[in-house]
CSV table of C-alpha atoms in Angstrom, one decimal:
chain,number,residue,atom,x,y,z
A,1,UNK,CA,10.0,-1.1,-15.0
A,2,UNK,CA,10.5,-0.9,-11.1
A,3,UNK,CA,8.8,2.8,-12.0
A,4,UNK,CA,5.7,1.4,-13.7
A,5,UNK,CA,2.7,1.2,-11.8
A,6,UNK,CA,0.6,-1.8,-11.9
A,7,UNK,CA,-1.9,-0.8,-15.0
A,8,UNK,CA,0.9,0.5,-17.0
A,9,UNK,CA,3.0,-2.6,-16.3
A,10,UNK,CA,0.0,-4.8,-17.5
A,11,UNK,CA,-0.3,-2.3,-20.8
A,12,UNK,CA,3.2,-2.3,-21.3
A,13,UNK,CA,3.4,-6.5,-20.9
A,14,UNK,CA,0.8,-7.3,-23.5
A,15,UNK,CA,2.7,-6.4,-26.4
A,16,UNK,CA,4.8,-9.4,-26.7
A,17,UNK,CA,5.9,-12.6,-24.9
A,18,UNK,CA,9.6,-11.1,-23.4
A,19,UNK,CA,7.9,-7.6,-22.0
A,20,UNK,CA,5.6,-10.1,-20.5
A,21,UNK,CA,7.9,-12.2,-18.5
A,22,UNK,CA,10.9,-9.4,-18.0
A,23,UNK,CA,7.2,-7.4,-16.6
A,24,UNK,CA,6.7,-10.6,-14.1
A,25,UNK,CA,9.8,-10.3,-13.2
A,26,UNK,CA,9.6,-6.8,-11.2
A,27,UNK,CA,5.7,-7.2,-9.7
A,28,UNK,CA,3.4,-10.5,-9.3
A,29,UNK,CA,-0.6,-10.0,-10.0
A,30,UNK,CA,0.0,-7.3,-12.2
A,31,UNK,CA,-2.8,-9.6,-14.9
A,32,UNK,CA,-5.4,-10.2,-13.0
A,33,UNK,CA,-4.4,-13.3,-10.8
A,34,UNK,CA,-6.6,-16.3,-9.7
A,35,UNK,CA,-7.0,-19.0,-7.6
A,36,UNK,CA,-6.3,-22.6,-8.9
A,37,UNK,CA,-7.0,-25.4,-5.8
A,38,UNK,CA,-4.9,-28.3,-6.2
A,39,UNK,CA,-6.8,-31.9,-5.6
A,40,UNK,CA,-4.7,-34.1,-6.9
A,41,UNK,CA,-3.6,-35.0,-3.2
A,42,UNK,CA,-4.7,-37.9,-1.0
A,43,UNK,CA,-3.9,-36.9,2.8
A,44,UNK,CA,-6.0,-36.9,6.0
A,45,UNK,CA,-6.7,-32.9,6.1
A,46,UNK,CA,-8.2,-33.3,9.9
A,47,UNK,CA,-4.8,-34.1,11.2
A,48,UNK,CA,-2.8,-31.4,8.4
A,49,UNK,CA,-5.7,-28.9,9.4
A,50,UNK,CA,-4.5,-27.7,12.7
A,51,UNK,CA,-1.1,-28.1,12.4
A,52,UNK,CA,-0.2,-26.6,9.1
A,53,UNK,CA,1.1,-22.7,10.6
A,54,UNK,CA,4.0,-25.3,12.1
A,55,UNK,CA,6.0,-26.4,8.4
A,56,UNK,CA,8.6,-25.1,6.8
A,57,UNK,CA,9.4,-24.1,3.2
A,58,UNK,CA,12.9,-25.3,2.2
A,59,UNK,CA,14.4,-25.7,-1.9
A,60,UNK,CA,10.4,-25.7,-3.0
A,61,UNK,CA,9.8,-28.9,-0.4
A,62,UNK,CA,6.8,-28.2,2.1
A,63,UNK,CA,8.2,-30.3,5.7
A,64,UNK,CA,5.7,-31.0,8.0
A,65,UNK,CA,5.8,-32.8,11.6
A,66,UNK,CA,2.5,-34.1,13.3
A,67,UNK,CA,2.9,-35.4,16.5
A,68,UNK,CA,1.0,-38.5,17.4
A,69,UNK,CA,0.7,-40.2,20.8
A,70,UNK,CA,2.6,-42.9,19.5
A,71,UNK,CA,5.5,-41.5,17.6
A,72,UNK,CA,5.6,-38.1,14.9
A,73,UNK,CA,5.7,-38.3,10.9
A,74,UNK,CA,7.2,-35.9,8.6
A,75,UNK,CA,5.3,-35.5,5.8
A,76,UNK,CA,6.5,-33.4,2.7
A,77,UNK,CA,5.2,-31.9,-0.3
A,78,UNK,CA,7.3,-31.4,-3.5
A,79,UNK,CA,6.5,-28.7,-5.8
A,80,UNK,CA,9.2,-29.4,-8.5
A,81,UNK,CA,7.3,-32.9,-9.2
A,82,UNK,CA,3.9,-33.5,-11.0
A,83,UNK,CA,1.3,-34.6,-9.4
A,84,UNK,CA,2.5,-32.7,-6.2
A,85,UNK,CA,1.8,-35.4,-3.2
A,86,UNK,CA,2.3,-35.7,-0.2
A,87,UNK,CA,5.3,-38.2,1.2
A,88,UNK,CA,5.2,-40.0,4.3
A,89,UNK,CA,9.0,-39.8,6.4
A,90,UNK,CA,9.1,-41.8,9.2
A,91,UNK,CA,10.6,-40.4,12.1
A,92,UNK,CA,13.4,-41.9,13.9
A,93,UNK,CA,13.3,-40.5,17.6
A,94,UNK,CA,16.5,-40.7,19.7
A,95,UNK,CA,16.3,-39.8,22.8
A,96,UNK,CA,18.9,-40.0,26.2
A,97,UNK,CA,17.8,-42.9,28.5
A,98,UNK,CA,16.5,-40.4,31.1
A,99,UNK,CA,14.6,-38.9,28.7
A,100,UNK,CA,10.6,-39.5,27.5
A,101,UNK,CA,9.1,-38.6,23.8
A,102,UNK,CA,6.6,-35.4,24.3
A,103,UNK,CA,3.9,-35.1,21.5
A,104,UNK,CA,3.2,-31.9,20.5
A,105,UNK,CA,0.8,-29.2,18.5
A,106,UNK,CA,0.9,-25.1,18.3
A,107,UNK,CA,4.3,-25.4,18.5
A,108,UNK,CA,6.6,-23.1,16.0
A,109,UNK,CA,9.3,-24.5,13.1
A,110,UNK,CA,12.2,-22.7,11.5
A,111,UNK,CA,14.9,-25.0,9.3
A,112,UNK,CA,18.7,-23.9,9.1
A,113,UNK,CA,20.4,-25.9,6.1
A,114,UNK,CA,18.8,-29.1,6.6
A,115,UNK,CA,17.8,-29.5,9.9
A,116,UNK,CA,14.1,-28.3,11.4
A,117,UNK,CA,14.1,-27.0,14.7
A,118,UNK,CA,10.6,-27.1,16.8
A,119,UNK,CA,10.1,-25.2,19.7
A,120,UNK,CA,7.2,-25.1,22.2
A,121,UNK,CA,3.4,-26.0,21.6
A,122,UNK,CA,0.6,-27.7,24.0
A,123,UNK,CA,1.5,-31.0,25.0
A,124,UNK,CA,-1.6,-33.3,23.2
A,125,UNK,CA,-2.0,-35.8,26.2
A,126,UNK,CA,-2.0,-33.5,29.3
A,127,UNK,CA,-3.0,-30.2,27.4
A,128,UNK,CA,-0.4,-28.2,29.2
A,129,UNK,CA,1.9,-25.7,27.5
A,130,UNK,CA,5.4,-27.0,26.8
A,131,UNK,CA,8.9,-26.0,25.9
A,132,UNK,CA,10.1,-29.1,24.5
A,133,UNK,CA,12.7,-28.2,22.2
A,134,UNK,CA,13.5,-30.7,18.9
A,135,UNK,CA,15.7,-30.9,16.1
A,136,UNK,CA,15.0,-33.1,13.1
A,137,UNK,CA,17.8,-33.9,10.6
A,138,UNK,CA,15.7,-33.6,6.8
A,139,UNK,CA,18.6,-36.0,5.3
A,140,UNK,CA,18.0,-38.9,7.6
A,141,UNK,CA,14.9,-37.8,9.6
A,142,UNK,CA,16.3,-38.6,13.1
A,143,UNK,CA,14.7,-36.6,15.4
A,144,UNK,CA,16.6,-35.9,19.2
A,145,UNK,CA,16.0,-33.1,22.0
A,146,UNK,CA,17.8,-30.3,22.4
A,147,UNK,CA,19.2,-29.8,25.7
A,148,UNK,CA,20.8,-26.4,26.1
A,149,UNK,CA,23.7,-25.6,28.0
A,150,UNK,CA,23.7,-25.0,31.8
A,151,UNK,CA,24.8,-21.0,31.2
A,152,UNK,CA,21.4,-20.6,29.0
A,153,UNK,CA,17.8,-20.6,29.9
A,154,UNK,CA,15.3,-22.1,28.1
A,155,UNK,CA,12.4,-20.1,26.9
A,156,UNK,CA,8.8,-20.6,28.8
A,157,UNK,CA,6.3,-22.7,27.8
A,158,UNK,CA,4.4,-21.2,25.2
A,159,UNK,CA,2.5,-22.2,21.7
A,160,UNK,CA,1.5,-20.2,18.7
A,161,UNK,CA,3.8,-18.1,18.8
A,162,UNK,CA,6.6,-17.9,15.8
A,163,UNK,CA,9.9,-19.0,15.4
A,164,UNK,CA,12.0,-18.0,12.4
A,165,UNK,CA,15.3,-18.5,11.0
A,166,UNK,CA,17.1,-15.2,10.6
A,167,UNK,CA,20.8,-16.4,9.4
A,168,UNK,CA,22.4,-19.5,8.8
A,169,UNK,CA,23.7,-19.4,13.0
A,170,UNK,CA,20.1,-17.8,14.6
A,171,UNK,CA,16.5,-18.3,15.2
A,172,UNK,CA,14.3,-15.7,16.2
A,173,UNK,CA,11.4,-16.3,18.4
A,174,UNK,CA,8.6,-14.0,19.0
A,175,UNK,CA,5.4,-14.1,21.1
A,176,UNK,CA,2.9,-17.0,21.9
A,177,UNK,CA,0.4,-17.5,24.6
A,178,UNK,CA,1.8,-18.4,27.8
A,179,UNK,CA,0.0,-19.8,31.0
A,180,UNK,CA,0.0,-17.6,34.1
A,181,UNK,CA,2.3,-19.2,37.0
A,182,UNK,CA,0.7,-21.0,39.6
A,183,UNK,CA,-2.9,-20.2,37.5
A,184,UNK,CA,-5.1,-21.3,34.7
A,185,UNK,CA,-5.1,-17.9,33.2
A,186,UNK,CA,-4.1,-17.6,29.8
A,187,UNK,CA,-1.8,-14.7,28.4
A,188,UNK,CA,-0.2,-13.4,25.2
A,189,UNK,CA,3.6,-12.5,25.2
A,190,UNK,CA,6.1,-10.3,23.7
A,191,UNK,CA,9.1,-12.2,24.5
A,192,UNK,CA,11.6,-12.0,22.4
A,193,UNK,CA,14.4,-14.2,22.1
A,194,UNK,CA,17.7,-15.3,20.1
A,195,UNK,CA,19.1,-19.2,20.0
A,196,UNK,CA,22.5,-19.2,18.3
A,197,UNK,CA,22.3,-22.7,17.1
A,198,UNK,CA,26.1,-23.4,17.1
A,199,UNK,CA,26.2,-22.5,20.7
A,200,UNK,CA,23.5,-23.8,21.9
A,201,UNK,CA,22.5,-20.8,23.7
A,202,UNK,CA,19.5,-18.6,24.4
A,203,UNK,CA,19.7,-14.5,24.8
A,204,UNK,CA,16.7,-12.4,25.8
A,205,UNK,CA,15.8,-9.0,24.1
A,206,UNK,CA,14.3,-6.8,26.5
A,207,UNK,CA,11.3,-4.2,25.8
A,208,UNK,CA,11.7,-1.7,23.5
A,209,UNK,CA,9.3,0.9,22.6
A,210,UNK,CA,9.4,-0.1,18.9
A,211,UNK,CA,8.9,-3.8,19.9
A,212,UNK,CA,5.7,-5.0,19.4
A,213,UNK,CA,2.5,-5.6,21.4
A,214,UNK,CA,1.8,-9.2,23.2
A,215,UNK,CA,0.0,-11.7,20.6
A,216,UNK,CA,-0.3,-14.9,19.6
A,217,UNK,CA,-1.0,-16.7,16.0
A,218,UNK,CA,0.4,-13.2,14.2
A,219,UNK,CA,2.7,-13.7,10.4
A,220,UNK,CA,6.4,-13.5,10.5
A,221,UNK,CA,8.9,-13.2,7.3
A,222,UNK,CA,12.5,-12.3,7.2
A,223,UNK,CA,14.6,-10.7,4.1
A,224,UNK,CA,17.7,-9.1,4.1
A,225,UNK,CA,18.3,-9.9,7.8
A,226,UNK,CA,15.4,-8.1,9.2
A,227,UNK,CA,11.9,-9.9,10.9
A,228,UNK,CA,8.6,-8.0,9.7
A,229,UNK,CA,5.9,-8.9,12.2
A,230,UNK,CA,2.1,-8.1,11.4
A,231,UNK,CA,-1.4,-8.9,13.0
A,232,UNK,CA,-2.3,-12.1,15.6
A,233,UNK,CA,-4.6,-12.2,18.2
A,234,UNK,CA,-4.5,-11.2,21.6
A,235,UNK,CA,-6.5,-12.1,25.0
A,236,UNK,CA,-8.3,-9.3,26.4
A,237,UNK,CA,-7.7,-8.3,29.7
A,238,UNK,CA,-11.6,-7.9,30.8
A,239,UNK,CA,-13.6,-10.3,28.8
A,240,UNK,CA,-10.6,-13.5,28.7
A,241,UNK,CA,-11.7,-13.3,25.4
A,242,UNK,CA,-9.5,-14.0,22.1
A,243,UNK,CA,-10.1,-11.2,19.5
A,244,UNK,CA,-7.8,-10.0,16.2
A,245,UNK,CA,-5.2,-7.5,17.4
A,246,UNK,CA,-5.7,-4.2,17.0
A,247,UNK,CA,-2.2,-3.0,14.9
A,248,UNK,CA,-2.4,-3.0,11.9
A,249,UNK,CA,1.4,-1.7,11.7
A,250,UNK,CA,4.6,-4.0,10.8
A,251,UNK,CA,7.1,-4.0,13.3
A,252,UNK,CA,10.9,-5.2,11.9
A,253,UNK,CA,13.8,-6.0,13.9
A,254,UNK,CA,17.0,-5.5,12.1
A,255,UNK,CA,19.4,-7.8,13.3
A,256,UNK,CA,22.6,-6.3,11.6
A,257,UNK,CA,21.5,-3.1,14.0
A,258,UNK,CA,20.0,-4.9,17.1
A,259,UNK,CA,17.3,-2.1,16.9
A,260,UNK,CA,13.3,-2.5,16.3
A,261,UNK,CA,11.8,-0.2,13.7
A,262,UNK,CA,7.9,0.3,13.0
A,263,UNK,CA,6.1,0.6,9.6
A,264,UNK,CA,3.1,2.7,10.0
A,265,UNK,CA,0.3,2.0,7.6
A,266,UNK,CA,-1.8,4.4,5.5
A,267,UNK,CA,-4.3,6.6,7.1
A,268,UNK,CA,-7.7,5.6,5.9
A,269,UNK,CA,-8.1,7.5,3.1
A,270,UNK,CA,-4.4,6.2,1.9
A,271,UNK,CA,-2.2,9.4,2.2
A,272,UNK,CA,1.0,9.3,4.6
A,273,UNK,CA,1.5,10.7,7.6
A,274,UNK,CA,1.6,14.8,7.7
A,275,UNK,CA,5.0,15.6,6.2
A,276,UNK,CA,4.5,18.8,9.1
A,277,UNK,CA,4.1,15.5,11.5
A,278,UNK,CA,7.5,15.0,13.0
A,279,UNK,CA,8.1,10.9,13.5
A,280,UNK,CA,10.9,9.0,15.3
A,281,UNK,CA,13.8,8.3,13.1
A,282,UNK,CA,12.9,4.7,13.8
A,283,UNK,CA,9.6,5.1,12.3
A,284,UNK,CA,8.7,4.3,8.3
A,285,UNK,CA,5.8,6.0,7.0
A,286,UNK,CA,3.7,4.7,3.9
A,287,UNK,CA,1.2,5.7,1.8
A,288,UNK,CA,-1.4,3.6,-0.3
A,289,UNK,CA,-4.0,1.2,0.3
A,290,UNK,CA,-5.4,0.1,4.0
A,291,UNK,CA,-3.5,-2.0,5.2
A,292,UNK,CA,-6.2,-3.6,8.2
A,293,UNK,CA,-5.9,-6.5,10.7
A,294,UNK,CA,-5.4,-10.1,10.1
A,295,UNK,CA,-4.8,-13.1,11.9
A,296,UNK,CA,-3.5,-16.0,10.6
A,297,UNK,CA,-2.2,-14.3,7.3
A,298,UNK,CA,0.1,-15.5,5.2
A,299,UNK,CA,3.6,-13.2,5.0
A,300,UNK,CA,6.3,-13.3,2.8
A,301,UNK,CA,8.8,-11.3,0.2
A,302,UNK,CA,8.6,-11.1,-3.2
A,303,UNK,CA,10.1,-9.2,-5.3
A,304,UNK,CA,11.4,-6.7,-2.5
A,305,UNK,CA,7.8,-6.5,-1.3
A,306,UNK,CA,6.5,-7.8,1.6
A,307,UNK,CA,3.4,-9.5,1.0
A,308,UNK,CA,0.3,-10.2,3.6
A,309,UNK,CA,-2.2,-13.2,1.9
A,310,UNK,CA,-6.1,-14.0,3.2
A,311,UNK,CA,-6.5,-15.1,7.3
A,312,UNK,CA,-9.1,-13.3,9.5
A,313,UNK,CA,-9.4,-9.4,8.8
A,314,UNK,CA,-11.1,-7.3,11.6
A,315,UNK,CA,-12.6,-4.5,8.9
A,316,UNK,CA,-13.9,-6.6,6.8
A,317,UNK,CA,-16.8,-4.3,7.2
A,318,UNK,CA,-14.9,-1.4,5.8
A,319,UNK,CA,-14.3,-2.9,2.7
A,320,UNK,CA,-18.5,-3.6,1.8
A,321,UNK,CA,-17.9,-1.4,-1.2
A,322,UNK,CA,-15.0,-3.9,-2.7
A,323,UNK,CA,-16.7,-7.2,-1.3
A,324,UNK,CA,-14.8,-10.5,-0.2
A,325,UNK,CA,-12.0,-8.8,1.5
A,326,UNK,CA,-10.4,-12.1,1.7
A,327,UNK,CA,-9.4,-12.1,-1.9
A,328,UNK,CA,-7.3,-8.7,-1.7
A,329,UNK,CA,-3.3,-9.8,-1.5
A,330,UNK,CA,-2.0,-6.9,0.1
A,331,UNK,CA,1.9,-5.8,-1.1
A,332,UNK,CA,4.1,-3.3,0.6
A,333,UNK,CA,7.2,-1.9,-1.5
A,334,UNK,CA,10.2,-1.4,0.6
A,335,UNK,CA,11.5,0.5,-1.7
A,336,UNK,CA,8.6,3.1,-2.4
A,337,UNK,CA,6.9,2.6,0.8
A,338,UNK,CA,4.0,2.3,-0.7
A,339,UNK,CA,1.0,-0.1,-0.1
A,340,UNK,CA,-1.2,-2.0,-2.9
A,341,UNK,CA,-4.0,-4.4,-3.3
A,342,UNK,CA,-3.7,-7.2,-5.6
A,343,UNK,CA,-7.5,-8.8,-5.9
A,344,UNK,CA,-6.8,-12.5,-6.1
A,345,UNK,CA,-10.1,-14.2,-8.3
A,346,UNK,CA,-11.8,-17.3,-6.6
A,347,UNK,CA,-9.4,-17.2,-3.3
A,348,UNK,CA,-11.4,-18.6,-0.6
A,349,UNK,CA,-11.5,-17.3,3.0
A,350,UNK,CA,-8.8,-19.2,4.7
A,351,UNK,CA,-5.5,-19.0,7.4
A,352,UNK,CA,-2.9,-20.1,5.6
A,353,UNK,CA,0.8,-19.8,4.3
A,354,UNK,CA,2.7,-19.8,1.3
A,355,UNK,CA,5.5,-19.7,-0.8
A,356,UNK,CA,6.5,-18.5,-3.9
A,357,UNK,CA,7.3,-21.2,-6.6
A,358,UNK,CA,7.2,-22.2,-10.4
A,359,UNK,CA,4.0,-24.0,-11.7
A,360,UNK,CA,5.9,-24.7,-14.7
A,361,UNK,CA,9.3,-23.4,-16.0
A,362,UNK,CA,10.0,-19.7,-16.2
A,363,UNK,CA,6.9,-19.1,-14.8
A,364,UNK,CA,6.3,-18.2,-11.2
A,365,UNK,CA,3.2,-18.1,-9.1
A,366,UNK,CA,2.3,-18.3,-5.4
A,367,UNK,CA,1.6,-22.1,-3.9
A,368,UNK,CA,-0.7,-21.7,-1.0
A,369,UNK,CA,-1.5,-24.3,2.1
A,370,UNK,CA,-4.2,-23.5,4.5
A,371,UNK,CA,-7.5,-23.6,6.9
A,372,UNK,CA,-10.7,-22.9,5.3
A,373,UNK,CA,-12.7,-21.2,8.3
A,374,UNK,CA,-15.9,-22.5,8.0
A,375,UNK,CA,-15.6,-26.5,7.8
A,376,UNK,CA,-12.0,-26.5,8.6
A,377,UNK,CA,-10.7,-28.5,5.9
A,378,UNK,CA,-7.8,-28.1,4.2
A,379,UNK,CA,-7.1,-26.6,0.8
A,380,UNK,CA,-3.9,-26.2,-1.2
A,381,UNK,CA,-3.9,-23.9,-4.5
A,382,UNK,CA,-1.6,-21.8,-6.8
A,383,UNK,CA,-2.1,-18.1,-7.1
A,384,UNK,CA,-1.4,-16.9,-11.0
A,385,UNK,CA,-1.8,-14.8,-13.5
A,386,UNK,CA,-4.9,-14.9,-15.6
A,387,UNK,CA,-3.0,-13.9,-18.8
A,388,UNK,CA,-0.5,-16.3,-20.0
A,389,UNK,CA,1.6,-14.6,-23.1
């Protein structure tokens, strides 16, 4: 079935009920998937709305810290119980007694077993960049500092930028938007660095010329020990202004080698490179769809594939013949290196992120949270199949 493409998978999973779900089982979207918004939620979405790129997926539970003045709250949404809600966990801060609480937003969140580690952000009192560093036990929701050890240096002072766990000892971090020393001048990064949690240590990756570009608010997923990174924004040099960055490539760092490898896209009329073209060993061509530019996507495996979901798309005007971009999910096959476009019915234009989860037993959609763009609200949904067999 891995061999099927998508039109004979849908043929071949219409004749009964078990080539239907065994079908489901080896590609997503393959029957016409649509949006489904979820309102059965009462929650505040103005103070969810600009802080929801900062949770963590964890066992199907949705974690997320918003930082007051006063003191934070973890809320979390469950998507094993009917009607899926959100919970209000009150935080327990403990802190040394030379030691003050710092409230935070823009920071970055990755979870190792059950404790959430939070990194970074703008402070929400003084509106300068931080590099507060937290941990947050899930089981007790005590919340404390992290103070690394004398021999390690603590990362600068950045927010939206990504952190991610890449084993059950290491977190990743990648990028943000730093503030100039000594000026007001904003920048984006590519600093790349490595905290082993059981250490309590931070290492630095230097450049590479497979690492990729400074940027800020770009979509991070790991599998199999390797970080894909794709899109963001980035300040430009002359205007200071904030635009969607220009590659449209996935960059991967494979921690098992300690070596960066790029994933070039499809040309635009969605044929590989020249097989006449000689590319760097460390370089993966693909064929298939366009891939474009996005900001605040949604990234994430399934199935093998990594898959990039809605945000801001800089060609939108390329794609006037196939109308609301927004709705195409756009899936890469490791294994094929091939790129496809899933078109998602009803999805609105949003940032956002997701998961994939059941709706109901045995059958498995895509649960997404995120930013509508024009009234910045916040919407939750499921992504499914049309056809249910």
């Amino acid at each position: 079935m891995e061999q099927l493409n998508r039109n004979d998978l849908k043929n071949f999973s219409k004749t009964c009920r078990w080539f239907y779900h065994m079908s489901s089982k080896f590609r997503f979207g393959f029957v016409s998937p649509e949006w489904e918004v979820v309102n059965d939620f009462d929650f505040n979405s103005n103070i969810i709305a600009s802080n929801y790129r900062d949770g963590v997926w964890s066992n199907n539970i949705f974690y997320l810290v918003i930082f007051s003045k006063e003191k934070p709250i973890c809320w979390s949404l469950n998507l094993t119980k009917r009607p899926i809600t959100w919970i209000r966990n009150p935080i327990t801060i403990i802190l040394e007694s030379d030691d003050s609480y710092e409230p935070i937003r823009y920071s970055a969140s990755a979870i190792v077993e059950e404790v959430i580690y939070i990194f970074g952000g703008e402070n929400i009192e003084t509106k300068k960049l931080s590099n507060v560093f937290y941990k947050l036990d899930i089981k007790t929701f005590n919340m404390s500092k992290i103070k690394v050890k004398e021999s390690s240096t603590t990362p600068a002072p950045r927010k939206m930028h990504t952190l991610n766990a890449i084993d059950d000892d290491r977190l990743i971090m990648f990028g943000g938007r730093c503030l100039m020393e000594g000026e007001e001048n904003m920048y984006d990064t590519q600093h790349f660095a490595i905290y082993d949690v059981k250490k309590n240590i931070w290492s630095y990756h230097r450049e590479s010329i497979n690492m990729p570009y400074r940027r800020a608010s770009h979509s991070t997923t790991v599998l199999d020990e390797r970080l894909y990174i794709y899109g963001g924004q980035q300040i430009n040099s002359i205007s200071k202004l904030t635009e969607i960055h220009d590659d449209k490539d996935i960059h991967l760092y494979d921690i098992r080698q300690v070596s960066w490898h790029k994933i070039i896209t499809p040309s635009p009329d969605g044929s590989r490179l020249s097989p006449t073209l000689s590319l760097p060993s460390d370089w993966i061509a693909t064929d298939g769809s366009k891939v474009g530019r996005r900001v605040d996507a949604a990234m994430f495996s399934m199935h093998h594939r990594i898959i990039i979901l809605n945000g801001m798309e800089k060609d939108n005007y390329d794609y006037e013949q196939e109308g609301r971009p927004w709705e195409l999910l756009k899936s890469l096959s490791l294994e094929e290196r091939n790129w496809d476009h899933i078109r998602v019915k009803g999805l609105p234009q949003m940032g956002c992120v997701a998961v994939v989860s059941e709706y109901k037993p045995d059958k498995k959609g895509i649960f997404v949270i995120g930013k509508v763009h024009d009234d910045d609200k916040l919407i939750m949904g499921w992504i499914k199949d049309s056809i249910d067999i």
